[in-house]
Coordinates of C-alpha atoms in Angstrom, one line a residue:
Chain L
M36 CA 107.9 101.0 119.9
K37 CA 105.3 103.3 118.5
R38 CA 102.2 101.5 117.3
I39 CA 100.5 102.8 114.1
E40 CA 97.4 101.3 112.4
A41 CA 98.5 102.1 108.9
V42 CA 102.1 103.0 107.8
I43 CA 102.2 104.2 104.2
V44 CA 105.5 104.0 102.5
G45 CA 105.7 106.9 100.0
G46 CA 104.0 110.3 100.0
G47 CA 103.4 110.6 96.2
P48 CA 100.0 110.4 94.6
A49 CA 99.5 106.8 95.6
G50 CA 100.5 107.3 99.2
M51 CA 98.5 110.4 99.7
A52 CA 95.3 108.9 98.1
A53 CA 95.7 105.7 100.1
A54 CA 96.2 107.6 103.4
L55 CA 93.1 109.8 102.8
S56 CA 91.0 106.7 101.9
A57 CA 92.2 104.8 105.0
R58 CA 91.2 107.8 107.1
Q59 CA 87.8 108.0 105.4
N60 CA 87.3 104.4 106.1
G61 CA 87.9 104.8 109.8
L62 CA 91.6 104.6 110.5
E63 CA 92.6 107.3 112.9
N64 CA 96.3 106.4 113.5
I65 CA 98.0 106.7 110.1
L66 CA 101.6 107.8 109.2
I67 CA 103.1 108.5 105.8
L68 CA 106.8 108.1 105.4
E69 CA 108.3 110.1 102.5
R70 CA 111.9 110.0 101.3
E71 CA 111.9 113.5 99.8
E72 CA 111.7 116.7 101.7
E73 CA 108.1 117.2 100.8
L74 CA 105.0 115.3 99.8
G75 CA 104.0 115.0 96.1
G76 CA 106.5 112.5 94.7
I77 CA 107.3 112.7 91.0
L78 CA 104.4 115.1 90.4
N79 CA 106.4 118.0 91.8
Q80 CA 108.8 117.8 88.8
C81 CA 106.0 117.1 86.2
I82 CA 105.3 120.8 85.6
H83 CA 103.4 120.2 82.3
T84 CA 99.6 119.9 82.1
G85 CA 97.6 116.7 81.6
F86 CA 96.8 115.6 85.1
G87 CA 93.5 115.3 86.8
L88 CA 91.0 115.1 84.0
H89 CA 89.3 112.1 85.6
T90 CA 89.9 113.0 89.3
F91 CA 89.0 116.7 89.2
G92 CA 87.4 117.1 85.8
E93 CA 90.0 119.7 84.8
E94 CA 93.5 119.7 83.4
L95 CA 96.1 120.4 86.0
T96 CA 99.9 120.5 86.1
G97 CA 101.6 117.9 88.3
P98 CA 102.4 120.3 91.2
E99 CA 98.8 121.5 91.2
Y100 CA 97.5 117.9 91.3
A101 CA 99.8 117.1 94.2
A102 CA 98.9 120.3 96.0
R103 CA 95.2 119.4 96.1
Y104 CA 96.1 116.2 97.8
V105 CA 98.6 117.8 100.2
E106 CA 95.8 120.2 101.2
K107 CA 93.5 117.3 102.0
I108 CA 96.2 115.6 104.0
E109 CA 96.8 118.7 106.0
K110 CA 93.1 119.3 106.5
E111 CA 92.6 115.7 107.7
K112 CA 95.7 116.2 109.9
I113 CA 97.3 113.0 108.7
P114 CA 100.8 112.9 110.0
F115 CA 103.8 112.5 107.7
Y116 CA 107.5 112.3 108.1
T117 CA 109.5 113.7 105.2
G118 CA 113.2 113.2 104.6
T119 CA 112.5 109.7 105.9
T120 CA 113.7 106.5 104.2
V121 CA 112.2 103.1 105.0
L122 CA 115.0 100.5 105.3
E123 CA 113.0 97.4 106.1
I124 CA 109.6 95.9 106.7
Q125 CA 109.3 92.7 108.7
S126 CA 106.1 90.8 109.3
E127 CA 105.6 88.8 112.5
E128 CA 104.2 85.4 111.6
Q129 CA 102.0 85.0 114.6
S130 CA 100.7 88.5 115.5
K131 CA 100.8 89.6 111.9
L132 CA 102.2 92.9 113.2
K133 CA 104.8 94.7 111.0
T134 CA 108.0 96.2 112.1
V135 CA 108.9 99.1 109.9
T136 CA 112.6 100.3 110.2
A137 CA 113.3 103.8 108.9
V138 CA 115.9 106.5 109.1
N139 CA 115.8 110.3 109.1
R140 CA 118.0 113.2 110.2
I141 CA 116.0 113.9 113.4
Q142 CA 115.3 110.5 114.8
G143 CA 118.2 108.5 113.3
V144 CA 117.3 104.9 112.8
F145 CA 113.9 104.1 114.4
Q146 CA 111.2 101.4 114.3
L147 CA 107.5 101.5 114.2
Q148 CA 105.0 98.8 114.8
A149 CA 102.1 98.7 112.2
D150 CA 98.9 96.8 111.9
T151 CA 99.0 97.3 108.2
V152 CA 101.5 98.7 105.7
I153 CA 100.5 100.2 102.3
L154 CA 103.3 100.1 99.8
A155 CA 103.3 103.3 97.6
M156 CA 107.0 103.7 96.6
G157 CA 106.3 104.4 92.9
C158 CA 108.8 103.4 90.2
R159 CA 112.2 104.5 88.9
E160 CA 113.7 104.7 85.4
R161 CA 115.6 102.0 83.6
P162 CA 119.2 103.2 83.6
R163 CA 121.8 103.1 80.9
G164 CA 123.3 99.9 82.4
A165 CA 120.2 98.1 81.4
L166 CA 120.7 98.8 77.8
N167 CA 124.0 97.3 76.8
I168 CA 125.2 100.2 74.7
P169 CA 128.9 99.8 74.1
G170 CA 131.3 102.7 74.6
F171 CA 133.0 104.7 77.4
R172 CA 131.1 106.3 80.3
P173 CA 131.3 110.0 79.5
A174 CA 129.4 112.7 81.3
G175 CA 126.3 114.0 79.7
I176 CA 124.1 110.8 79.8
Y177 CA 121.0 111.2 81.9
S178 CA 117.7 109.5 82.4
A179 CA 114.9 111.7 81.2
G180 CA 113.5 112.0 84.7
T181 CA 116.8 113.1 86.1
A182 CA 117.0 115.8 83.4
Q183 CA 113.5 116.8 84.3
R184 CA 114.4 117.2 87.9
L185 CA 117.5 119.3 87.0
V186 CA 115.6 121.6 84.7
N187 CA 112.3 121.9 86.6
R188 CA 113.4 121.7 90.2
E189 CA 117.0 122.8 90.4
G190 CA 117.3 125.2 87.5
Y191 CA 120.1 123.6 85.5
L192 CA 120.0 122.8 81.8
P193 CA 122.0 119.6 81.3
G194 CA 123.1 120.4 77.8
R195 CA 122.5 122.3 74.6
E196 CA 122.5 119.6 71.9
I197 CA 120.4 116.7 72.8
V198 CA 119.6 113.2 71.5
I199 CA 116.9 111.3 73.2
L200 CA 116.9 107.5 73.2
G201 CA 113.4 106.0 73.8
S202 CA 110.1 107.7 73.2
G203 CA 108.4 107.2 76.5
D204 CA 106.3 110.1 77.7
I205 CA 108.9 111.6 80.0
G206 CA 111.4 111.6 77.1
L207 CA 108.8 113.4 74.8
I208 CA 107.9 115.9 77.5
M209 CA 111.6 116.6 78.1
A210 CA 112.2 117.1 74.3
R211 CA 109.7 120.0 74.4
R212 CA 110.9 121.3 77.8
M213 CA 114.6 121.5 76.7
T214 CA 113.6 123.1 73.4
L215 CA 111.7 125.8 75.3
E216 CA 114.7 126.4 77.4
G217 CA 116.9 126.9 74.4
A218 CA 118.4 123.5 73.8
R219 CA 118.3 121.9 70.4
V220 CA 116.8 118.4 70.4
K221 CA 118.3 116.7 67.3
A222 CA 116.5 113.4 67.3
V223 CA 114.3 111.1 69.4
A224 CA 115.3 107.5 68.5
E225 CA 112.8 104.6 69.2
R226 CA 113.8 101.0 68.7
L227 CA 110.2 99.9 68.1
P228 CA 108.1 100.7 65.0
H229 CA 105.8 102.9 67.1
P230 CA 106.3 105.6 69.7
G231 CA 106.4 104.5 73.4
G232 CA 104.5 107.5 74.7
L233 CA 101.0 108.9 74.1
M234 CA 100.2 110.2 70.6
R235 CA 99.2 113.6 72.1
N236 CA 102.8 113.9 73.4
V237 CA 104.3 113.0 70.0
V238 CA 102.1 115.8 68.5
Q239 CA 102.5 118.5 71.1
C240 CA 106.1 117.8 72.1
L241 CA 107.8 116.7 68.9
E242 CA 105.8 117.7 65.9
D243 CA 105.0 121.2 67.3
Y244 CA 108.8 121.8 67.4
D245 CA 109.9 119.9 64.3
I246 CA 111.8 117.4 66.4
P247 CA 112.5 114.2 64.3
L248 CA 111.2 110.9 65.7
K249 CA 113.3 108.1 64.3
L250 CA 111.4 104.8 64.6
N251 CA 113.1 101.4 64.3
C252 CA 116.3 103.1 65.3
T253 CA 118.6 102.9 68.3
V254 CA 121.9 104.1 69.6
A255 CA 124.7 101.8 68.4
E256 CA 127.6 103.8 69.9
I257 CA 128.3 106.6 72.3
H258 CA 131.2 108.8 71.3
G259 CA 133.4 110.8 73.7
R260 CA 135.5 110.0 76.7
E261 CA 135.1 112.8 79.2
R262 CA 131.9 114.3 77.8
I263 CA 129.7 112.7 75.3
E264 CA 130.4 114.1 71.8
G265 CA 127.9 112.3 69.8
V266 CA 126.0 109.1 69.1
T267 CA 125.8 106.7 66.2
L268 CA 122.2 105.8 65.4
V269 CA 121.4 102.7 63.5
Q270 CA 118.3 101.2 62.0
V271 CA 117.1 97.9 63.5
D272 CA 115.2 95.1 61.8
G273 CA 112.2 93.3 63.1
E274 CA 114.5 91.1 65.1
N275 CA 116.1 94.0 66.8
R276 CA 119.4 93.5 64.9
P277 CA 121.2 96.6 63.5
V278 CA 121.0 97.0 59.8
P279 CA 124.5 97.4 58.3
G280 CA 125.0 100.6 56.3
T281 CA 122.3 102.6 58.1
E282 CA 124.6 104.1 60.7
E283 CA 124.3 107.9 61.2
F284 CA 126.5 110.0 63.4
I285 CA 124.8 112.8 65.3
S286 CA 126.9 115.2 67.4
C287 CA 125.4 116.1 70.8
D288 CA 126.5 117.0 74.3
T289 CA 123.7 115.2 76.1
L290 CA 121.9 111.9 75.7
L291 CA 118.7 111.4 77.5
L292 CA 117.3 107.9 78.1
S293 CA 113.6 107.4 78.2
V294 CA 113.5 103.6 78.1
G295 CA 110.9 102.5 80.5
L296 CA 110.1 102.5 84.2
I297 CA 110.6 99.8 86.8
P298 CA 108.5 99.5 90.0
E299 CA 110.7 100.2 93.0
N300 CA 110.3 97.0 95.0
E301 CA 113.5 96.3 97.0
L302 CA 111.5 96.6 100.3
T303 CA 108.8 94.4 98.9
A304 CA 111.0 91.6 97.8
A305 CA 113.2 91.8 100.9
M306 CA 110.0 91.4 103.0
G307 CA 109.5 88.0 101.2
A308 CA 106.4 89.0 99.2
A309 CA 105.8 87.0 96.0
M310 CA 106.7 89.1 92.9
N311 CA 105.2 89.3 89.5
E312 CA 107.8 89.0 86.8
K313 CA 105.7 90.7 84.2
T314 CA 104.8 93.8 86.0
G315 CA 107.9 94.1 88.3
G316 CA 105.5 94.6 91.2
P317 CA 104.3 92.3 93.9
M318 CA 101.6 89.7 93.3
V319 CA 98.3 91.0 94.9
S320 CA 94.9 89.6 95.6
E321 CA 91.7 91.3 94.4
T322 CA 92.0 93.4 97.6
L323 CA 95.4 94.6 96.5
E324 CA 97.0 92.6 99.4
T325 CA 100.4 91.2 98.8
S326 CA 101.3 87.6 99.8
V327 CA 102.3 89.1 103.1
P328 CA 99.1 89.4 105.1
G329 CA 98.1 93.0 105.9
V330 CA 100.6 94.5 103.4
F331 CA 98.9 96.3 100.5
A332 CA 100.3 97.8 97.3
C333 CA 99.1 100.5 95.0
G334 CA 100.2 102.9 92.3
N335 CA 103.4 102.5 90.3
V336 CA 105.0 100.2 92.8
L337 CA 102.4 97.7 91.8
H338 CA 102.6 98.2 88.1
V339 CA 103.5 101.3 86.0
H340 CA 100.3 103.3 85.3
E341 CA 99.8 105.6 82.3
L342 CA 97.8 108.2 84.2
V343 CA 98.1 109.6 87.7
D344 CA 94.3 109.6 87.9
H345 CA 94.4 105.8 87.7
V346 CA 97.0 105.7 90.5
S347 CA 94.8 107.8 92.7
R348 CA 91.8 105.6 92.1
E349 CA 93.7 102.4 92.8
A350 CA 95.3 103.9 95.9
E351 CA 91.9 104.8 97.3
E352 CA 90.9 101.1 96.9
A353 CA 94.1 100.0 98.7
G354 CA 93.4 102.5 101.5
R355 CA 89.9 101.1 101.9
F356 CA 91.0 97.5 101.9
A357 CA 93.7 98.2 104.4
A358 CA 91.2 99.9 106.7
E359 CA 88.9 96.9 106.4
W360 CA 91.7 94.6 107.2
V361 CA 92.6 96.4 110.4
K362 CA 89.0 96.5 111.5
K363 CA 88.6 92.7 111.0
R364 CA 91.6 91.9 113.2
Chain R
M145 CA 75.7 125.1 42.2
G146 CA 79.1 126.6 43.0
K147 CA 80.8 124.1 45.3
E148 CA 82.1 125.6 48.4
K149 CA 85.9 125.8 48.6
M150 CA 87.0 123.6 51.5
R151 CA 90.4 123.1 53.1
K152 CA 90.8 119.7 54.7
K153 CA 93.1 119.2 57.6
E154 CA 93.9 116.0 59.5
F155 CA 95.5 115.9 62.9
I156 CA 95.5 114.1 66.3
C157 CA 93.6 115.6 69.2
I158 CA 95.8 116.4 72.1
V159 CA 93.3 117.3 74.8
C160 CA 93.4 113.8 76.4
P161 CA 95.4 110.6 76.2
N162 CA 92.9 109.0 73.8
G163 CA 94.5 110.8 70.9
C164 CA 91.5 110.9 68.6
K165 CA 92.1 111.3 64.8
L166 CA 90.3 114.5 63.8
T167 CA 89.4 115.8 60.4
A168 CA 88.6 119.4 60.0
E169 CA 87.1 121.0 56.9
V170 CA 87.5 124.7 56.8
S171 CA 85.3 126.7 54.4
E172 CA 87.6 129.2 52.8
E173 CA 84.9 131.6 51.9
S174 CA 84.0 131.9 55.6
G175 CA 87.5 133.1 56.3
G176 CA 88.1 130.3 58.7
S177 CA 84.9 130.9 60.8
S178 CA 83.1 127.8 59.5
V179 CA 84.8 124.6 60.5
N180 CA 83.4 121.2 60.3
V181 CA 85.1 118.7 62.6
T182 CA 84.7 114.9 62.5
G183 CA 86.4 112.1 64.5
Y184 CA 86.1 113.7 67.9
S185 CA 84.6 111.8 70.8
C186 CA 84.0 114.6 73.3
K187 CA 83.0 118.2 73.4
R188 CA 86.6 119.4 74.2
G189 CA 87.8 117.4 71.2
K190 CA 85.4 119.2 68.9
E191 CA 86.4 122.6 70.3
Y192 CA 90.1 121.6 69.9
G193 CA 89.5 120.6 66.3
Q194 CA 87.8 123.9 65.5
T195 CA 90.6 126.0 67.0
E196 CA 93.5 123.8 65.7
A197 CA 92.2 124.0 62.1
V198 CA 92.2 127.8 62.1
H199 CA 94.6 129.1 64.7
P200 CA 96.4 126.6 66.9
V201 CA 96.9 127.4 70.6
R202 CA 98.9 125.8 73.4
S203 CA 99.4 126.1 77.1
V204 CA 102.9 127.0 78.1
T205 CA 104.3 125.5 81.3
S206 CA 107.8 126.4 82.6
T207 CA 109.5 127.6 85.7
V208 CA 110.4 131.1 87.1
R209 CA 113.4 132.0 89.2
V210 CA 112.7 132.6 92.9
T211 CA 114.9 134.5 95.3
G212 CA 114.8 133.9 99.1
G213 CA 112.7 130.8 98.9
D214 CA 113.0 127.1 99.9
H215 CA 113.2 126.3 96.2
P216 CA 115.2 128.1 93.5
L217 CA 112.2 127.8 91.0
V218 CA 108.5 127.9 91.0
P219 CA 106.5 126.1 88.3
V220 CA 104.2 128.3 86.2
K221 CA 101.6 128.0 83.4
T222 CA 99.7 130.3 81.2
V223 CA 96.2 130.3 82.6
K224 CA 94.8 129.7 79.2
E225 CA 96.3 128.6 75.9
V226 CA 98.3 131.1 73.9
P227 CA 98.7 131.3 70.2
K228 CA 101.3 128.7 69.1
E229 CA 103.5 131.3 67.4
K230 CA 103.7 133.2 70.7
I231 CA 105.2 130.3 72.7
F232 CA 108.8 131.5 72.4
E233 CA 108.0 135.1 73.1
C234 CA 106.2 133.9 76.3
M235 CA 109.4 131.9 77.1
E236 CA 111.5 135.0 76.8
A237 CA 109.3 136.8 79.3
I238 CA 109.4 133.8 81.6
R239 CA 113.1 133.6 81.5
A240 CA 113.6 137.3 82.2
L241 CA 111.5 137.1 85.3
S242 CA 112.6 136.6 88.9
V243 CA 110.3 136.8 91.8
A244 CA 110.8 137.1 95.6
A245 CA 109.5 134.3 97.9
P246 CA 106.9 133.6 99.1
V247 CA 105.0 132.5 96.0
H248 CA 101.6 130.9 96.2
I249 CA 99.9 128.5 93.9
G250 CA 97.5 130.5 91.6
Q251 CA 99.4 133.8 92.1
I252 CA 99.6 135.8 88.9
L253 CA 103.3 136.5 88.0
I254 CA 102.9 138.2 84.6
R255 CA 99.8 139.9 83.3
N256 CA 99.1 139.8 79.6
I257 CA 102.2 137.7 78.8
A258 CA 103.8 138.6 75.4
G259 CA 100.7 140.7 74.5
T260 CA 98.5 137.6 74.3
G261 CA 95.9 138.9 76.8
I262 CA 96.7 135.7 78.9
D263 CA 98.2 135.8 82.4
L264 CA 101.0 133.6 83.7
A265 CA 100.3 132.0 87.1
A266 CA 102.3 130.0 89.6
T267 CA 101.4 126.3 89.8
G268 CA 103.4 125.6 93.0
N269 CA 104.2 127.1 96.4
V270 CA 107.6 128.4 97.4
K271 CA 108.1 129.3 101.1
Q272 CA 110.2 132.2 102.2
V273 CA 113.3 131.3 104.1
Q274 CA 115.2 133.7 106.3

């Protein structure tokens, strides 16, 4: 079995910054495992600006931010396998060595032995199933991030008449993006009395394009059997109960959900690491070490961050702590 | 003691996630050249307030079709902000464009987009595939 000092699970902003930091702190033998076909993670589909003010002192788009790190990874000759999904991480009680099982098209299922593992898998979106909206399951309902991928990476516009449920940043960004591509965003409904995303995004993504933001409002019903035909919006009171008589039908062919992100921790939990119910991520020490010795976590897999710059900074810490851990062995 | 005619505008700064509440007072006699901004907490915020009060500008980010590449699209941005009222004209130019791979980050794809004097640049790389 191939022995690696630090295996990094995920080649997004957290994984790349952790790998670079581990290298700077003395680890030679590092490997990044990335599920997608290239490094960069979610940044590759975040084509809007707003990244890197802290890290680089200038405002970059997501792909530009990612490219700067990819360049460094290549310069440092840090190896990475793309198209590679990690299936399992096991920790040997006595030796504290980790066995990482992964699969890709070239090697099939394979195993690596690692001194330390840095978890950098990021997060995923809360799906419709988590929301308990009654109705059929017609086509035309997407999470905002899925729509973002379709529009920005694959070149498909998911629909022409859009309602967005939830006012997270991705939903706000997509309201603008779809408007620019010729769709009509009829409303953004937010259950809470305040928007979920940043105020700057409410201003530059909704107000700039006269897209109504309906606060204290949610989707009560989804209409349509084959394809979504519309939604019924309803006002909610402070206790999150629908207020009778406030129902409003809005026709649409697409409903986007921007209702929160969940750290992606199946691997972490299966490894037996103690989890934090509040963040959805693993419990970590002040050195970002999980309850499994020598396994570190950083970025959105640990807790959902507002800014990628914060992810990068945290991941640098994790990389350094992981390197120190290996040297102490 | 003729009091200067002032136009007061309030808006939220969009240059960073802090979202400062800005107030801008534009002296009408100056034709919009004299703007007094308060509420900002950085230099960029002050500049944003001065521009926003008189003539709002925005960066445009989108994607351009690519032929013969490992991706069907390349992300793009206007290298500087363009006047807000020109956004949709920029989008028309972006939608009409198709470029051949390879495309490199920073490569200028449209000069002087929609007559704004601003260029459109690629923000990603697309490799050529045979």
